[in-house]
Coordinates of N, CA, C and O in Angstrom, one line a residue:
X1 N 17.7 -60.9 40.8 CA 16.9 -60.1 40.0 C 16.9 -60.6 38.6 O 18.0 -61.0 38.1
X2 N 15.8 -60.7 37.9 CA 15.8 -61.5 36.6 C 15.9 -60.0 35.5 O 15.7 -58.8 35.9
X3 N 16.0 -60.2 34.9 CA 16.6 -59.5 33.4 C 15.2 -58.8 32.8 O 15.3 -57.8 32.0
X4 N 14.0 -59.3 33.3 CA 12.9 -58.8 33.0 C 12.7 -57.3 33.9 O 12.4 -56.2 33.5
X5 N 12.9 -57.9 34.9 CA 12.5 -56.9 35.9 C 13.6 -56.3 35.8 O 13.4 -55.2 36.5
X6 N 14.9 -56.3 35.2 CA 16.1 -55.2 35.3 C 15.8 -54.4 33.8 O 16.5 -53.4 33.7
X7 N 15.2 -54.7 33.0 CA 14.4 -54.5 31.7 C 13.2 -53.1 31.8 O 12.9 -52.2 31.0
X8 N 12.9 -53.2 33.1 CA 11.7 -52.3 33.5 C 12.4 -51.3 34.8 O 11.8 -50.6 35.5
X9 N 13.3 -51.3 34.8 CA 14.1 -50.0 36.2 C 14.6 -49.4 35.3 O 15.0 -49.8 34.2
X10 N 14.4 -47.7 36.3 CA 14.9 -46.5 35.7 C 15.9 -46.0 37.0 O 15.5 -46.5 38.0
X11 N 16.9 -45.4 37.1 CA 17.7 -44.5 38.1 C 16.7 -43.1 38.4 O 16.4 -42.3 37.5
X12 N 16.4 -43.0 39.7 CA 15.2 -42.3 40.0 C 16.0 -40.9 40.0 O 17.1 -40.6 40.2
X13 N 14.7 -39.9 39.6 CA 15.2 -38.7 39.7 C 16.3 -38.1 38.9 O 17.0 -37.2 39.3
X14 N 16.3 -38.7 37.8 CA 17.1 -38.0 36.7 C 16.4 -38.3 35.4 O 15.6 -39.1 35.3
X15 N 17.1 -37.2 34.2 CA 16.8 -37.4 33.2 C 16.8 -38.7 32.0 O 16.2 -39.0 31.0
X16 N 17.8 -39.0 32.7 CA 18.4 -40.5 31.6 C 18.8 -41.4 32.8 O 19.9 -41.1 33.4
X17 N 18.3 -42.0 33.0 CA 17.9 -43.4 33.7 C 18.3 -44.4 33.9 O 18.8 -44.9 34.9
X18 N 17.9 -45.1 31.9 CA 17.8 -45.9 31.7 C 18.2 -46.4 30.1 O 17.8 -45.9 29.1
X19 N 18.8 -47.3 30.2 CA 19.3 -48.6 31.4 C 20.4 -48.6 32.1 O 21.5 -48.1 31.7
X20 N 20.2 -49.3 33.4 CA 21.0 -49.2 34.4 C 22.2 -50.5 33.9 O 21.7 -51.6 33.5
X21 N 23.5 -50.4 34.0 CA 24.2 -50.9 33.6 C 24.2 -51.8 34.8 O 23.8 -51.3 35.9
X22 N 24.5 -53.2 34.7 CA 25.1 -54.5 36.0 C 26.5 -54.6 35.8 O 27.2 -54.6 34.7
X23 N 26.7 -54.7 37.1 CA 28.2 -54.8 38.2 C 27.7 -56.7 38.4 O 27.3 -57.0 39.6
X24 N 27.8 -57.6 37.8 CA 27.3 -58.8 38.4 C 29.1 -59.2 39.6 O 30.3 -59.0 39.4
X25 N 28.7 -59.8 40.5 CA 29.4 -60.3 41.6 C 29.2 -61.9 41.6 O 30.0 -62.8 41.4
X26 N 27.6 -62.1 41.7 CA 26.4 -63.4 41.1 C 25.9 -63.7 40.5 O 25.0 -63.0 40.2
X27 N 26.1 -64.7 39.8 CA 24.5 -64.9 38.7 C 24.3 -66.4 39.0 O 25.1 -67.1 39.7
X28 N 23.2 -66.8 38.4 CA 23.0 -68.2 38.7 C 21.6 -68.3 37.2 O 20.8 -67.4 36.7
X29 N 21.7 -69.5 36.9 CA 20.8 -69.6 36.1 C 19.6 -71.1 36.5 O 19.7 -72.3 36.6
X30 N 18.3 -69.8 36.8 CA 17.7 -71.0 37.6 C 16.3 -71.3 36.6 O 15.5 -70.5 36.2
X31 N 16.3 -72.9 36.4 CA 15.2 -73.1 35.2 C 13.5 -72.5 35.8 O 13.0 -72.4 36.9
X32 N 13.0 -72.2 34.4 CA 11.5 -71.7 34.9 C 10.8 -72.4 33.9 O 11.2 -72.7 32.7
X33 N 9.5 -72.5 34.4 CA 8.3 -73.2 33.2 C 8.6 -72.4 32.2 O 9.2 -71.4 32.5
X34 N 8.3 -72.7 30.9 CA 8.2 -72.2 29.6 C 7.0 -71.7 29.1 O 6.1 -72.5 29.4
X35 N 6.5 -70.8 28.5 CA 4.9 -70.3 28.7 C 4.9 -69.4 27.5 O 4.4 -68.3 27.7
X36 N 5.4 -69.6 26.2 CA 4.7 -68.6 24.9 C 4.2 -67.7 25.1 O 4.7 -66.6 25.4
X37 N 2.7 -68.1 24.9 CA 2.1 -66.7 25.4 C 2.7 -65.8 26.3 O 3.0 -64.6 25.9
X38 N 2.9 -66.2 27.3 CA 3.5 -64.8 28.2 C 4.7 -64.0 27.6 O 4.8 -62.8 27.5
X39 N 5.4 -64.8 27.2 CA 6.8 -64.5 26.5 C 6.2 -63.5 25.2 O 6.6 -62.3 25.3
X40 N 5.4 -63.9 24.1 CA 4.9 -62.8 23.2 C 4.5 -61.5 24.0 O 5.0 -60.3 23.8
X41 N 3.4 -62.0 24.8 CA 2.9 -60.7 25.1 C 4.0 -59.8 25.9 O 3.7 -58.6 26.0
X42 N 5.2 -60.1 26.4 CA 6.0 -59.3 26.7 C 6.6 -58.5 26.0 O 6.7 -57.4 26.4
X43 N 7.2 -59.0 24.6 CA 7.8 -58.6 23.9 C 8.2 -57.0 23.5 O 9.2 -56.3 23.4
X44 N 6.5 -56.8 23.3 CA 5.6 -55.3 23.0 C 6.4 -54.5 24.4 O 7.3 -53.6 24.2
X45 N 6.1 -54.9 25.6 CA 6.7 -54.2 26.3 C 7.6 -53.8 26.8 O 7.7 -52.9 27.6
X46 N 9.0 -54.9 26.0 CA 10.0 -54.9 26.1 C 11.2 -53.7 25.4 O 11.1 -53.2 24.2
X47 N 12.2 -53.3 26.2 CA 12.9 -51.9 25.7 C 14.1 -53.1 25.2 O 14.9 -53.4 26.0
X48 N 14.2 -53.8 23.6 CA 14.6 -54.9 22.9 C 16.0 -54.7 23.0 O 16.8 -55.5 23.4
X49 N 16.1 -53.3 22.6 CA 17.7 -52.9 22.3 C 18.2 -52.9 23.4 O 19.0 -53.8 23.2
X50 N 18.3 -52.5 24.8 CA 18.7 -52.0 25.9 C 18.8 -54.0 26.4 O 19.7 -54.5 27.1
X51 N 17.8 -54.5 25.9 CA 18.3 -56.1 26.2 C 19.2 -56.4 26.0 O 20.3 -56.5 26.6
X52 N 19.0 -56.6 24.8 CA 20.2 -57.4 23.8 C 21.7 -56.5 24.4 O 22.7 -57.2 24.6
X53 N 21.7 -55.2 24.6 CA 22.7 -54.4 25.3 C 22.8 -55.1 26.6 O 23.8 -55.9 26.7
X54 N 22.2 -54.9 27.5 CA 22.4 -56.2 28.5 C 22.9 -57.2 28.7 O 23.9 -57.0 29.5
X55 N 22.6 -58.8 28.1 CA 22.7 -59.5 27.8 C 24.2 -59.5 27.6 O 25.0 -60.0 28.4
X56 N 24.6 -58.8 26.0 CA 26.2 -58.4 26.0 C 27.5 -58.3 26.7 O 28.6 -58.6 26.5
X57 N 26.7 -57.6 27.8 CA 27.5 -57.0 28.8 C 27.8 -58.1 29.9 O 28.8 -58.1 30.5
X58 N 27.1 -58.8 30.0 CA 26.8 -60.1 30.7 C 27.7 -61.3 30.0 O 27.6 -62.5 30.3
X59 N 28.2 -60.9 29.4 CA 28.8 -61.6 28.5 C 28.5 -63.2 27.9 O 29.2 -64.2 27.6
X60 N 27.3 -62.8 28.0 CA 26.1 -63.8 27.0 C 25.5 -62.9 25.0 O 24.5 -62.7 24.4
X61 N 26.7 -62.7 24.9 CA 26.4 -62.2 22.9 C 25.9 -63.3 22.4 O 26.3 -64.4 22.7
X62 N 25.0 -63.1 21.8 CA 24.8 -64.0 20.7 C 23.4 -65.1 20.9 O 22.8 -66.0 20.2
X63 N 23.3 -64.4 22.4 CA 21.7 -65.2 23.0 C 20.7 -64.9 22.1 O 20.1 -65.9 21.5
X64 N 20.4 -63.4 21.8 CA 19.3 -63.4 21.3 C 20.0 -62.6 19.9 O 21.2 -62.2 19.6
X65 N 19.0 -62.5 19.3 CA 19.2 -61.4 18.2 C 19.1 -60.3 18.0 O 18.4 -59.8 18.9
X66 N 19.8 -59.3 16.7 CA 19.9 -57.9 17.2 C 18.6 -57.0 17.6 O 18.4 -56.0 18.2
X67 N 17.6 -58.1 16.8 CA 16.4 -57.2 16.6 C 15.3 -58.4 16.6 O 15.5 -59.6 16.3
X68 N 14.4 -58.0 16.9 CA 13.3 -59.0 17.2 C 12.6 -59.4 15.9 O 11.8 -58.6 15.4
X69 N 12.9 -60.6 15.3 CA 12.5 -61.2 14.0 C 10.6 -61.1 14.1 O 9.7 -61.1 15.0
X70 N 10.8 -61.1 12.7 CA 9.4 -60.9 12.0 C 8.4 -62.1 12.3 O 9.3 -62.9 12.2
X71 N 7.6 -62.7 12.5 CA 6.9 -63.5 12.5 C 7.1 -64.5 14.2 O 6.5 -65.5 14.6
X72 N 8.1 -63.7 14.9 CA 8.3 -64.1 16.4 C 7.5 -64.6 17.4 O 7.8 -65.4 18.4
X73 N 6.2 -64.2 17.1 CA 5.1 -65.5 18.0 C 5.2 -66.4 17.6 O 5.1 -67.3 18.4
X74 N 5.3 -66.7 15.9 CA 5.5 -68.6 15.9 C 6.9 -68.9 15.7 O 7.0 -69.7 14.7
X75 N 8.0 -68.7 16.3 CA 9.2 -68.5 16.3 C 9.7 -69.3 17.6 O 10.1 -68.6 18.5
X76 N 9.7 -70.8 17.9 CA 9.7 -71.5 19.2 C 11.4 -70.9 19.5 O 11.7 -70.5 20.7
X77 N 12.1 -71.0 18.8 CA 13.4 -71.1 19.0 C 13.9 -69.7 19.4 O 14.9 -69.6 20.1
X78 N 13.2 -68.7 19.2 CA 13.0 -66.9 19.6 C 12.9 -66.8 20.9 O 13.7 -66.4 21.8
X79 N 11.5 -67.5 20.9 CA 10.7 -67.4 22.5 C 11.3 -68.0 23.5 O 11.2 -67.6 24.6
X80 N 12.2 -69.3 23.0 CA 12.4 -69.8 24.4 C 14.1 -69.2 24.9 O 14.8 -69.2 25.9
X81 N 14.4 -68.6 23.5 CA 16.1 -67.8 23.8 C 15.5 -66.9 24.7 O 15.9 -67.1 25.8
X82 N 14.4 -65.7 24.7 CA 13.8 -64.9 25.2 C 13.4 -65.0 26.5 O 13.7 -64.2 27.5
X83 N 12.4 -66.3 26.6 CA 12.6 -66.7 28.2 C 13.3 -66.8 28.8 O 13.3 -66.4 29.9
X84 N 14.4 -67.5 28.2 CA 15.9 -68.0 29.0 C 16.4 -67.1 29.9 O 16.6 -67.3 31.1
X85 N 16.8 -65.5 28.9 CA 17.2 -64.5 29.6 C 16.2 -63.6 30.3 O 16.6 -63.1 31.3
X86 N 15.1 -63.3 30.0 CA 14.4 -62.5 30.8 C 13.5 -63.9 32.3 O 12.6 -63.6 33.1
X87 N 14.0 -64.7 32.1 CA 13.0 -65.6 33.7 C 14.1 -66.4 34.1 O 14.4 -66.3 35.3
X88 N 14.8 -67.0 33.4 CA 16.2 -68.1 34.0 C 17.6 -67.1 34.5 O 18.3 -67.4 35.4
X89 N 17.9 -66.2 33.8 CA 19.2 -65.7 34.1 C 18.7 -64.6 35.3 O 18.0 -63.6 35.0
X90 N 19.0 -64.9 36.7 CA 18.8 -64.6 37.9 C 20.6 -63.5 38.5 O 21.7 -63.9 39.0
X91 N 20.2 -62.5 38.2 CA 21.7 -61.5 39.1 C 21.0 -62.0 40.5 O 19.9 -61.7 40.8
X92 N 22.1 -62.8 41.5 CA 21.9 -63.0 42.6 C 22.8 -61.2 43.5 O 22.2 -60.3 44.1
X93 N 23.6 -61.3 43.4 CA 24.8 -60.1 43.7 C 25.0 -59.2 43.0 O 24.7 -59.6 41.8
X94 N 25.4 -57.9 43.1 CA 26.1 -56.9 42.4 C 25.2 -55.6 42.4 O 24.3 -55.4 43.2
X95 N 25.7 -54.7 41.6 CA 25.2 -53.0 41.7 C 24.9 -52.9 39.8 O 25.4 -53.1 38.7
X96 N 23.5 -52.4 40.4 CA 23.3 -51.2 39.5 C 24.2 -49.6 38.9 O 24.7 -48.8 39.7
X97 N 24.3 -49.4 37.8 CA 24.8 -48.1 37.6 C 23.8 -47.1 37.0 O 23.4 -47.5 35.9
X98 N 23.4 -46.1 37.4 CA 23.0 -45.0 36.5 C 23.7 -44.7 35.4 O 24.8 -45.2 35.3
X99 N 23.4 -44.1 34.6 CA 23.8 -43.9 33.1 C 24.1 -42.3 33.1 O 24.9 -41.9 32.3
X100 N 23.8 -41.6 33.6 CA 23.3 -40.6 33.8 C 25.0 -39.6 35.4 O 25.7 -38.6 35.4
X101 N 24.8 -40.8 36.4 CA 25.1 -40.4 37.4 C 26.0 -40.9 37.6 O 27.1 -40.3 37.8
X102 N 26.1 -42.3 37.6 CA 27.0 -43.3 38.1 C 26.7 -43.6 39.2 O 27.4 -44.5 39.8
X103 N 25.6 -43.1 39.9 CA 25.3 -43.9 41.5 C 25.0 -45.3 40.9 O 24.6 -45.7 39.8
X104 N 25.6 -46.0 42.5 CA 25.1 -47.6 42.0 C 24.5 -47.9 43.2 O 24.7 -47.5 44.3
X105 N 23.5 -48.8 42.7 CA 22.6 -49.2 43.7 C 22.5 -50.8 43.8 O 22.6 -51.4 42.7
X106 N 22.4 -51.5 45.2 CA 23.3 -52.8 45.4 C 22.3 -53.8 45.1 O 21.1 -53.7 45.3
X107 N 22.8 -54.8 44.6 CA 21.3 -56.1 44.2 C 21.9 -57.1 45.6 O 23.1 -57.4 45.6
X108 N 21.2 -57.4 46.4 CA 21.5 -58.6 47.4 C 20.6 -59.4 47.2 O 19.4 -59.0 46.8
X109 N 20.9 -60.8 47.3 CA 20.1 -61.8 47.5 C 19.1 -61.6 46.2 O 18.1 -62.3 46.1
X110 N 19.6 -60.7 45.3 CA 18.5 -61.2 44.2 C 17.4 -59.5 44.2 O 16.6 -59.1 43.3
X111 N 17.8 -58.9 45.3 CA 16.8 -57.9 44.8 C 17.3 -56.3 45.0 O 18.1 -56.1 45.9
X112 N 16.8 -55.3 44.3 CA 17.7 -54.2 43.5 C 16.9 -53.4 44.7 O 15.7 -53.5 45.0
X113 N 18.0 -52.6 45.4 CA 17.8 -51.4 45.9 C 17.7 -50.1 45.4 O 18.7 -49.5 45.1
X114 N 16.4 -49.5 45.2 CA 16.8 -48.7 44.1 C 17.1 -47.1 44.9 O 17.3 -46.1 44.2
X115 N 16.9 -47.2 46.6 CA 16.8 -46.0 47.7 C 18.6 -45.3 47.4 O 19.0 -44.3 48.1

């Protein structure tokens, strides 16, 4: 599961969701094309804080920054920390936590059960 898409899950059926904490068991860091554009236009859609909280906990500090710098589309060195962790850093194993509940829900082979 890439960090993007763990960026975009909620814990269903409750009030507070999100973000779901990782239990990593796996990770693996698998290289991907590099692509600016996509990476900007993500940004906007990105929940920044709850990354960088992420990321942390992953015990990768200091990847990105606390807060998404000013002028970040022409920022090569921003964008490609940003790719790194939301397309290369792949949870192959582990559980999701609710925030809310504590149910955990299992990541295999790379993809989050959210049932």
């Amino acid at each position: 599961m890439k960090l993007l898409t763990h960026n975009m899950l909620t814990s269903p059926g409750v009030h507070n969701g999100f973000p779901l904490a990782i239990e990593v068991e796996s990770m693996e860091v698998v290289e991907a094309d590099f692509n600016a554009d996509f990476i900007v236009r993500m940004v906007e859609k990105l929940e920044y804080d709850a990354l960088v909280t992420t990321v942390a906990g992953l015990g990768m500090e200091g990847k990105l920054p606390g807060s998404v710098p000013d002028g970040f589309a022409e920022n090569e060195e921003f964008l490609r920390a940003l790719h790194h962790v939301l397309l290369e850093v792949d949870i192959v194993e582990g559980q999701l936590v609710c925030p809310e509940t504590g149910k955990k829900f299992p990541i295999k082979e790379g993809i989050p059960s959210m049932l």
